[in-house]
Tab-separated table of C-alpha atoms and ligand atoms in Angstrom:
chain	number	residue	atom	x	y	z
A	97	MET	CA	72.400	154.291	65.338
A	98	ASN	CA	75.752	156.461	66.828
A	99	ASP	CA	75.451	158.932	63.624
A	100	LYS	CA	79.172	159.950	62.633
A	101	LYS	CA	78.901	161.399	59.068
A	102	GLY	CA	81.026	163.539	58.738
A	103	GLU	CA	83.730	162.491	60.904
A	104	LYS	CA	87.697	160.569	59.636
A	105	VAL	CA	85.980	157.084	58.934
A	106	ILE	CA	88.096	154.562	62.148
A	107	ILE	CA	87.305	151.314	61.667
A	108	LEU	CA	88.061	149.060	64.379
A	109	ALA	CA	88.218	144.766	63.491
A	110	ILE	CA	89.261	141.858	64.933
A	111	GLU	CA	90.117	138.140	63.700
A	112	SER	CA	89.755	134.481	65.886
A	113	SER	CA	89.169	132.037	62.643
A	114	CYS	CA	92.463	129.729	63.770
A	115	ASP	CA	94.410	130.295	66.274
A	116	ASP	CA	95.681	134.033	66.223
A	117	THR	CA	94.287	136.607	68.595
A	118	SER	CA	94.376	139.770	66.236
A	119	ALA	CA	93.257	143.714	66.636
A	120	ALA	CA	93.753	146.448	64.489
A	121	VAL	CA	92.567	149.582	64.160
A	122	ILE	CA	92.429	150.896	60.020
A	123	VAL	CA	91.770	155.330	59.696
A	124	ASP	CA	90.049	156.564	56.660
A	125	GLY	CA	91.813	153.374	55.190
A	126	GLU	CA	95.839	153.336	56.517
A	127	ILE	CA	96.171	151.219	58.921
A	128	LYS	CA	96.745	152.974	62.529
A	129	SER	CA	97.997	149.308	64.242
A	130	ASN	CA	97.897	145.637	63.746
A	131	ARG	CA	98.446	143.464	66.883
A	132	ILE	CA	98.283	139.569	67.188
A	133	ALA	CA	98.581	137.700	69.828
A	134	ASN	CA	100.301	134.088	68.617
A	135	GLN	CA	99.152	130.693	69.955
A	136	SER	CA	101.677	128.222	71.370
A	137	VAL	CA	99.796	125.743	73.281
A	138	HIS	CA	99.445	124.247	69.616
A	139	GLU	CA	103.084	123.554	69.182
A	140	GLN	CA	103.135	119.840	71.069
A	141	TYR	CA	99.758	118.553	69.732
A	142	GLY	CA	100.788	118.421	65.702
A	143	GLY	CA	98.153	120.648	63.913
A	144	VAL	CA	95.468	123.248	66.299
A	145	VAL	CA	93.329	122.155	68.856
A	146	PRO	CA	90.159	123.564	68.068
A	147	GLU	CA	89.049	123.644	72.313
A	148	LEU	CA	92.165	125.187	73.536
A	149	ALA	CA	92.252	127.850	70.136
A	150	SER	CA	89.145	129.300	71.724
A	151	ARG	CA	90.120	129.387	75.155
A	152	ALA	CA	93.630	131.002	74.345
A	153	HIS	CA	91.481	133.416	72.705
A	154	MET	CA	89.157	134.278	74.473
A	155	ALA	CA	92.070	134.972	76.790
A	156	ASN	CA	93.930	136.969	74.777
A	157	ILE	CA	91.279	138.860	73.094
A	158	VAL	CA	90.631	142.074	75.938
A	159	PRO	CA	94.735	142.853	75.758
A	160	VAL	CA	94.518	142.363	72.064
A	161	VAL	CA	91.790	144.976	71.727
A	162	LYS	CA	92.844	147.333	73.962
A	163	SER	CA	97.080	147.004	73.243
A	164	ALA	CA	94.912	147.768	69.035
A	165	LEU	CA	93.645	150.873	70.702
A	166	GLN	CA	96.018	152.224	72.339
A	167	ASP	CA	98.695	151.759	69.479
A	168	ALA	CA	96.925	153.255	67.246
A	169	GLY	CA	95.270	156.235	69.454
A	170	VAL	CA	91.458	155.128	69.291
A	171	THR	CA	90.020	155.344	72.042
A	172	GLN	CA	86.260	153.219	71.707
A	173	SER	CA	84.221	156.352	72.090
A	174	GLU	CA	85.707	157.840	68.197
A	175	LEU	CA	85.063	154.019	66.316
A	176	SER	CA	83.417	154.017	63.794
A	177	ALA	CA	81.694	150.447	63.215
A	178	ILE	CA	83.892	146.976	64.536
A	179	GLY	CA	85.053	144.331	61.106
A	180	PHE	CA	85.140	141.200	62.222
A	181	THR	CA	85.851	136.970	60.757
A	182	ARG	CA	82.779	135.879	59.968
A	183	GLY	CA	84.234	132.952	58.059
A	184	PRO	CA	85.612	129.499	57.382
A	185	GLY	CA	87.635	128.904	60.317
A	186	LEU	CA	87.111	126.191	63.145
A	187	LEU	CA	83.782	126.841	64.613
A	188	GLY	CA	85.064	128.119	67.952
A	189	SER	CA	87.116	130.357	67.280
A	190	LEU	CA	85.223	132.888	65.679
A	191	ILE	CA	83.123	132.547	68.131
A	192	VAL	CA	84.961	134.001	70.195
A	193	GLY	CA	85.731	137.170	67.959
A	194	VAL	CA	81.911	137.227	66.942
A	195	SER	CA	81.083	137.396	70.586
A	196	PHE	CA	83.477	140.460	71.137
A	197	ALA	CA	82.765	142.352	68.376
A	198	LYS	CA	79.533	141.939	68.904
A	199	SER	CA	79.162	143.030	72.467
A	200	LEU	CA	80.651	146.005	71.529
A	201	ALA	CA	79.482	147.551	68.160
A	202	LEU	CA	76.405	147.338	69.879
A	203	SER	CA	77.296	149.212	74.030
A	204	LEU	CA	78.462	151.308	71.321
A	205	ASP	CA	76.265	151.514	68.836
A	206	ILE	CA	78.052	151.672	66.191
A	207	PRO	CA	77.167	148.822	63.126
A	208	LEU	CA	78.615	145.483	62.317
A	209	ILE	CA	80.587	144.370	59.300
A	210	GLU	CA	80.925	141.774	58.558
A	211	VAL	CA	84.648	139.748	56.612
A	212	HIS	CA	84.982	136.649	55.122
A	213	HIS	CA	88.710	135.846	56.345
A	214	MET	CA	90.086	134.308	52.412
A	215	ASN	CA	88.686	138.005	51.111
A	216	ALA	CA	90.979	139.473	53.719
A	217	HIS	CA	93.403	137.866	53.156
A	218	ILE	CA	93.716	138.609	48.957
A	219	LEU	CA	92.453	142.796	50.041
A	220	ALA	CA	96.300	142.763	52.901
A	221	HIS	CA	97.760	143.933	49.016
A	222	PHE	CA	95.992	147.389	50.720
A	223	ALA	CA	97.807	147.389	53.521
A	224	GLU	CA	100.534	148.977	51.800
A	225	ASP	CA	102.752	149.917	48.963
A	226	PRO	CA	103.128	148.783	45.716
A	227	LYS	CA	99.416	147.600	45.257
A	228	PRO	CA	98.002	145.561	42.794
A	229	LYS	CA	95.283	147.308	40.003
A	230	PHE	CA	91.991	145.363	38.335
A	231	PRO	CA	92.609	142.907	37.909
A	232	PHE	CA	94.716	141.107	39.139
A	233	LEU	CA	95.440	137.266	39.472
A	234	CYS	CA	95.688	135.982	42.783
A	235	LEU	CA	97.503	132.772	44.813
A	236	THR	CA	95.650	132.579	48.572
A	237	VAL	CA	97.517	129.655	50.135
A	238	SER	CA	97.018	129.029	53.484
A	239	GLY	CA	96.516	126.086	56.188
A	240	GLY	CA	93.269	125.787	55.171
A	241	HIS	CA	93.270	126.394	51.594
A	242	THR	CA	94.404	127.381	48.157
A	243	GLN	CA	93.125	129.538	45.848
A	244	ILE	CA	93.621	130.743	42.452
A	245	VAL	CA	91.450	134.371	43.054
A	246	ARG	CA	90.434	136.450	39.579
A	247	VAL	CA	90.337	139.588	41.590
A	248	ASP	CA	87.429	142.285	39.636
A	249	ASP	CA	87.683	144.292	42.519
A	250	TYR	CA	87.988	145.021	45.799
A	251	LEU	CA	84.383	142.735	46.560
A	252	ASP	CA	84.359	141.560	43.175
A	253	MET	CA	86.373	138.069	43.139
A	254	THR	CA	85.930	134.907	41.799
A	255	ILE	CA	88.111	131.361	41.722
A	256	LEU	CA	88.737	130.458	39.622
A	257	GLY	CA	90.300	126.912	40.848
A	258	THR	CA	90.952	125.293	44.198
A	259	THR	CA	92.374	122.410	45.775
A	260	ILE	CA	90.350	119.325	45.563
A	261	ASP	CA	92.188	117.137	49.241
A	262	ASP	CA	94.797	119.481	51.338
A	263	ALA	CA	95.038	123.329	51.428
A	264	ALA	CA	99.519	124.093	50.727
A	265	GLY	CA	100.030	125.244	53.809
A	266	GLU	CA	98.624	122.002	54.770
A	267	ALA	CA	100.726	119.900	52.883
A	268	PHE	CA	103.676	122.040	55.088
A	269	ASP	CA	102.584	120.886	58.092
A	270	LYS	CA	102.181	116.672	57.321
A	271	THR	CA	105.158	117.002	55.800
A	272	GLY	CA	106.365	118.133	58.918
A	273	LYS	CA	104.816	116.146	61.365
A	274	ILE	CA	106.092	113.474	58.963
A	275	LEU	CA	109.532	114.719	60.206
A	276	GLY	CA	108.985	115.271	63.320
A	277	LEU	CA	108.560	118.763	63.604
A	278	PRO	CA	106.986	121.118	65.354
A	279	TYR	CA	103.162	122.572	64.578
A	280	PRO	CA	103.639	124.909	62.633
A	281	ALA	CA	105.846	123.645	60.324
A	282	GLY	CA	105.595	125.854	57.517
A	283	PRO	CA	108.126	128.805	58.340
A	284	ILE	CA	110.615	125.776	59.119
A	285	ILE	CA	110.800	123.328	56.632
A	286	ASP	CA	111.352	127.344	55.171
A	287	LYS	CA	114.342	127.528	57.183
A	288	TYR	CA	115.844	123.627	56.976
A	289	ALA	CA	115.078	124.251	53.141
A	290	ARG	CA	117.125	127.743	52.351
A	291	GLU	CA	120.831	125.093	53.820
A	292	GLY	CA	119.780	123.108	50.704
A	293	GLU	CA	118.950	121.480	47.940
A	294	ALA	CA	116.429	120.619	46.883
A	295	ILE	CA	117.896	116.286	45.788
A	296	TYR	CA	114.728	114.452	45.173
A	297	THR	CA	112.372	114.430	43.153
A	298	PHE	CA	108.038	113.953	44.536
A	299	THR	CA	105.908	113.458	41.684
A	300	GLU	CA	103.662	116.413	40.333
A	301	PRO	CA	100.248	115.096	40.411
A	302	LYS	CA	98.062	115.571	37.454
A	303	VAL	CA	94.522	117.726	38.383
A	304	ASP	CA	92.539	119.200	35.418
A	305	GLY	CA	92.628	122.614	35.159
A	306	LEU	CA	93.649	125.521	37.187
A	307	ASN	CA	92.765	122.943	40.410
A	308	PHE	CA	95.711	121.399	42.865
A	309	SER	CA	95.946	118.061	44.990
A	310	PHE	CA	98.173	117.392	47.096
A	311	SER	CA	97.615	114.836	49.332
A	312	GLY	CA	99.014	112.385	47.171
A	313	LEU	CA	102.170	114.516	46.970
A	314	LYS	CA	102.494	113.082	51.445
A	315	THR	CA	101.868	109.726	50.545
A	316	SER	CA	104.857	109.327	47.797
A	317	ILE	CA	107.149	111.522	50.246
A	318	MET	CA	105.660	109.330	53.146
A	319	HIS	CA	107.052	105.922	50.935
A	320	PHE	CA	109.499	107.942	50.179
A	321	LEU	CA	111.065	108.445	53.826
A	322	GLN	CA	110.407	104.461	55.278
A	323	LYS	CA	111.280	103.133	52.104
A	324	GLN	CA	115.305	105.624	53.336
A	325	MET	CA	114.356	104.841	56.602
A	326	LYS	CA	114.262	101.307	56.009
A	327	LYS	CA	117.918	101.773	55.043
A	328	ASP	CA	119.674	104.473	57.341
A	329	ASP	CA	116.986	104.950	60.034
A	330	GLN	CA	119.281	108.320	60.469
A	331	PHE	CA	118.189	109.259	56.907
A	332	ILE	CA	116.030	111.806	58.133
A	333	ASN	CA	118.532	114.039	60.767
A	334	ASN	CA	121.120	113.701	57.901
A	335	ASN	CA	119.537	114.530	55.572
A	336	MET	CA	117.018	117.796	56.903
A	337	ASN	CA	118.180	119.872	54.870
A	338	ASN	CA	118.178	118.413	51.463
A	339	ILE	CA	114.570	116.863	52.785
A	340	CYS	CA	112.379	120.040	53.432
A	341	ALA	CA	114.454	121.757	50.216
A	342	SER	CA	112.678	119.288	48.202
A	343	VAL	CA	109.407	118.759	49.178
A	344	GLN	CA	109.922	122.649	49.329
A	345	ALA	CA	110.761	123.043	45.652
A	346	ARG	CA	107.185	120.585	44.368
A	347	ILE	CA	104.688	122.755	46.538
A	348	VAL	CA	106.286	125.288	44.769
A	349	SER	CA	106.311	124.269	41.053
A	350	ILE	CA	102.667	123.340	41.788
A	351	LEU	CA	102.039	126.692	42.934
A	352	LEU	CA	104.002	127.886	40.059
A	353	ASN	CA	102.958	125.584	37.698
A	354	LYS	CA	99.477	126.468	38.189
A	355	LEU	CA	99.151	129.966	38.410
A	356	THR	CA	101.113	130.548	35.102
A	357	ILE	CA	98.086	129.209	33.489
A	358	ALA	CA	95.762	130.765	34.978
A	359	ALA	CA	97.893	134.111	34.384
A	360	GLU	CA	98.416	132.863	30.568
A	361	SER	CA	94.666	131.715	29.626
A	362	SER	CA	93.334	135.488	31.153
A	363	ASN	CA	95.085	137.615	29.663
A	364	ILE	CA	95.998	139.385	33.271
A	365	THR	CA	99.637	139.725	34.444
A	366	GLN	CA	99.934	141.176	37.105
A	367	ILE	CA	100.965	138.515	39.444
A	368	ALA	CA	99.852	138.531	43.728
A	369	ILE	CA	100.295	135.343	46.614
A	370	ALA	CA	98.364	136.021	49.506
A	371	GLY	CA	98.190	134.459	52.553
A	372	GLY	CA	100.106	131.832	55.249
A	373	VAL	CA	102.383	130.130	53.124
A	374	SER	CA	103.538	132.910	50.501
A	375	ALA	CA	105.722	133.835	53.463
A	376	ASN	CA	107.325	130.631	51.801
A	377	SER	CA	110.825	132.118	50.444
A	378	GLY	CA	110.957	129.284	47.884
A	379	LEU	CA	106.841	130.629	46.995
A	380	ARG	CA	108.120	134.473	46.849
A	381	ASN	CA	111.939	133.447	44.711
A	382	GLY	CA	110.139	131.737	42.598
A	383	LEU	CA	107.170	134.406	42.036
A	384	ILE	CA	109.444	136.809	41.675
A	385	ASP	CA	111.689	135.181	39.287
A	386	LEU	CA	108.255	133.803	36.592
A	387	CYS	CA	107.488	137.357	36.427
A	388	GLN	CA	110.796	138.128	35.717
A	389	GLU	CA	110.677	136.333	32.874
A	390	LYS	CA	107.316	136.361	31.588
A	391	GLY	CA	107.453	140.126	32.523
A	392	TRP	CA	103.924	140.170	34.492
A	393	ASN	CA	104.200	141.989	37.509
A	394	HIS	CA	104.377	140.221	41.330
A	395	PHE	CA	103.098	141.909	44.232
A	396	ILE	CA	103.755	139.256	47.463
A	397	PRO	CA	103.179	141.035	50.932
A	398	ALA	CA	104.492	141.977	53.640
A	399	PHE	CA	105.625	139.220	56.256
A	400	GLN	CA	103.388	141.055	58.830
A	401	TYR	CA	100.226	141.233	56.179
A	402	CYS	CA	100.642	137.481	54.940
A	403	THR	CA	99.400	134.671	58.784
A	404	ASP	CA	96.333	135.127	59.467
A	405	ASN	CA	96.289	139.177	60.984
A	406	ALA	CA	93.565	142.122	61.622
A	407	GLY	CA	95.551	144.714	59.335
A	408	MET	CA	94.177	143.179	56.850
A	409	ILE	CA	90.644	142.819	58.513
A	410	ALA	CA	90.687	145.971	58.397
A	411	VAL	CA	90.603	146.895	54.967
A	412	SER	CA	87.931	144.597	53.631
A	413	ALA	CA	86.076	146.035	56.538
A	414	TYR	CA	87.299	149.602	55.239
A	415	GLN	CA	85.736	149.221	51.667
A	416	LYS	CA	82.611	147.540	52.740
A	417	TYR	CA	82.076	150.305	55.017
A	418	LEU	CA	82.808	152.497	51.337
A	419	ALA	CA	80.198	150.572	49.501
A	420	GLY	CA	77.286	150.484	52.381
A	421	GLN	CA	77.403	146.974	53.391
A	422	PHE	CA	76.998	146.199	57.458
A	423	ILE	CA	75.702	143.019	59.425
A	424	GLY	CA	72.725	143.270	61.942
A	425	GLN	CA	72.990	141.928	64.574
A	426	GLU	CA	71.224	138.374	64.327
A	427	VAL	CA	74.822	137.975	62.716
A	428	THR	CA	76.518	134.683	63.488
A	429	PRO	CA	79.680	132.714	62.696
A	430	LYS	CA	80.552	130.604	59.511
A	431	ALA	CA	82.705	127.756	59.432
A	432	ARG	CA	82.406	127.608	55.414
A	433	MET	CA	81.771	130.558	54.218
A	434	GLU	CA	81.368	131.428	50.008
A	435	MET	CA	83.458	134.180	49.276
B	82	KG4	O1	97.518	132.385	56.947
B	82	KG4	P1	97.330	131.467	58.442
B	82	KG4	O2	98.291	131.987	58.932
B	82	KG4	O3	95.890	130.517	58.737
B	82	KG4	C1	94.586	129.930	57.889
B	82	KG4	O4	94.423	130.669	57.312
B	82	KG4	O5	95.629	129.521	57.294
B	82	KG4	O6	98.116	130.120	57.283
B	82	KG4	C2	98.741	129.615	57.864
B	82	KG4	C3	99.689	128.497	57.649
B	82	KG4	C4	100.380	127.452	57.543
B	82	KG4	O7	99.901	126.033	57.502
B	82	KG4	C5	101.680	127.314	57.847
B	82	KG4	O8	102.780	126.274	58.046
B	82	KG4	C6	101.630	127.971	56.824
B	82	KG4	O9	100.773	128.711	56.267
B	82	KG4	N1	103.016	129.385	56.813
B	82	KG4	C7	104.382	129.029	55.923
B	82	KG4	C8	104.882	130.077	56.494
B	82	KG4	N2	105.218	130.372	57.614
B	82	KG4	C9	103.371	130.351	57.543
B	82	KG4	N3	104.065	127.869	55.109
B	82	KG4	C10	105.128	127.649	53.934
B	82	KG4	N4	106.829	128.374	54.392
B	82	KG4	C11	107.084	129.576	55.680
B	82	KG4	N5	106.899	130.577	56.307
B	83	ZN	ZN1	94.196	132.900	56.934
């Protein structure tokens, strides 16, 4: 294998777990480029269509990688290793990124580093300052996951709580579908919520410990809207901002209430959020207020590191490189993957 001892550590990272094709370059732990190609093809379907996602990844991956290398001013021959998302995610989407990473690593004779997508969302906090100190708690909220994680080191994480049904992002996206909004509805609900008031209340689900549940909320929103639409068939159109503000306020309160219990029971005062839903303005402001009230430190990633991106995969791959954690060419993608 290509021996680059003593030289700079330059890693190309690839992310293709869902509907974003992304490549990033990290040099000695510093992100030099982070290219993301979004797939608008899913908007009209109310969710990601796996077959269309893998086709778009195939079309996007070569230009995205080329641009990431170009932005960083790095050539393929300078690479020390290739990091890639092994899972969890959509199998057809993962296959594109994993196959690409394996082929390039083989042709350049450099090592491969597998990365866990949710672990990387958390390590996105080390892409820029301020960086949390260990141990910290991270509420990881995306389209597929909702977790409270205790982070003791870069590669030492323990899940304290998780959703027993839908993820927080799904709660936003499914509500959006009911409201007739395109996918992904999270950012649109966020935008309308900023113009509205949370005047409608939806009950908070009772779930044991630090676990979450969002499927009941979706049902109660649906029943509420059906009832209102019977009385006034323009109810949704005329009250969109207030409906969005109310839904968002409830999702945020469910998340922050559990996060508060986790912090108080563990005595950890460094509190972070990560994943696509951490781009939500209600959650960001809610966390800031909560931490101010309790005297805790909050950590919120920059927008470009909230939703899926290869920059976070690069940070994780760099830590694994330092720890000597490589994987062989026999590696296959994993739709479900333990942290
Ligand atoms: O982490 P991510 O990009 O992909 C997954 O790993 O799932 O998260 C995507 C999720 C989607 O459900 C999307 O609606 C949600 O993040 N999202 C938001 C916002 N931006 C993205 N949800 C609420 N408010 C936002 N501003
Ligand atoms: Zn994600």
